[in-house]
Amino acid sequence: MQLHELVNTIGQDLQRRYGEKVHKLTLHGGFSCPNRDGTQGSLVDQPFVYIKPTIKADY
């Protein structure tokens, strides 16, 4: 058995679904995380753990 028969990558799955290679397009909306201070969303008491308060979105 070949590795590609055992492992299903996202690229292979998207190519199977759409019949051609799919590319990711990234966009910069000019805004930061809406829940950086923990006041938005369903986790009002806990802001997202993967957002560090020291990181700024000043690109």
CSV table of C-alpha atoms in Angstrom, one decimal:
chain,number,residue,atom,x,y,z
A,1,MET,CA,0.0,0.0,0.0
A,2,GLN,CA,1.3,3.5,-0.9
A,3,LEU,CA,1.3,6.4,1.6
A,4,HIS,CA,-1.1,8.4,-0.5
A,5,GLU,CA,-3.6,5.6,-0.1
A,6,LEU,CA,-3.3,5.7,3.7
A,7,VAL,CA,-3.1,9.5,4.3
A,8,ASN,CA,-5.8,11.9,3.0
A,9,THR,CA,-4.4,15.4,2.9
A,10,ILE,CA,-6.6,18.5,2.6
A,11,GLY,CA,-5.1,19.2,-0.8
A,12,GLN,CA,-6.1,15.8,-2.1
A,13,ASP,CA,-9.6,16.1,-0.7
A,14,LEU,CA,-10.2,19.5,-2.2
A,15,GLN,CA,-8.8,18.4,-5.6
A,16,ARG,CA,-11.2,15.4,-5.5
A,17,ARG,CA,-14.2,17.6,-4.6
A,18,TYR,CA,-13.6,20.4,-7.1
A,19,GLY,CA,-11.7,18.6,-9.8
A,20,GLU,CA,-8.7,20.9,-9.8
A,21,LYS,CA,-6.1,22.3,-7.4
A,22,VAL,CA,-7.5,24.8,-4.9
A,23,HIS,CA,-5.4,27.7,-3.6
A,24,LYS,CA,-5.8,29.6,-0.4
A,25,LEU,CA,-6.2,33.4,-0.7
A,26,THR,CA,-5.3,35.5,2.3
A,27,LEU,CA,-6.8,38.9,2.9
A,28,HIS,CA,-5.9,41.6,5.4
A,29,GLY,CA,-9.1,43.2,6.6
A,30,GLY,CA,-7.3,45.8,8.7
A,31,PHE,CA,-8.8,44.8,12.0
A,32,SER,CA,-7.7,42.9,15.1
A,33,CYS,CA,-9.3,40.0,16.9
A,34,PRO,CA,-12.8,41.1,18.0
A,35,ASN,CA,-12.5,39.2,21.2
A,36,ARG,CA,-9.0,40.2,22.2
A,37,ASP,CA,-10.2,41.8,25.5
A,38,GLY,CA,-12.8,39.0,26.2
A,39,THR,CA,-15.9,41.1,26.0
A,40,GLN,CA,-17.3,39.6,22.8
A,41,GLY,CA,-18.6,36.2,21.9
A,42,SER,CA,-19.8,33.3,24.0
A,43,LEU,CA,-16.7,33.1,26.2
A,44,VAL,CA,-17.1,36.4,27.9
A,45,ASP,CA,-15.1,35.3,30.9
A,46,GLN,CA,-12.3,33.8,28.8
A,47,PRO,CA,-10.8,35.4,25.7
A,48,PHE,CA,-9.3,33.0,23.2
A,49,VAL,CA,-6.2,31.4,24.6
A,50,TYR,CA,-4.2,31.5,21.4
A,51,ILE,CA,-4.3,35.3,21.2
A,52,LYS,CA,-1.5,36.9,23.3
A,53,PRO,CA,-2.3,40.4,24.5
A,54,THR,CA,1.3,41.5,23.6
A,55,ILE,CA,0.8,40.7,19.9
A,56,LYS,CA,-0.4,43.6,17.8
A,57,ALA,CA,-1.9,43.4,14.3
A,58,ASP,CA,0.0,46.3,13.0
A,59,TYR,CA,1.2,45.0,9.6
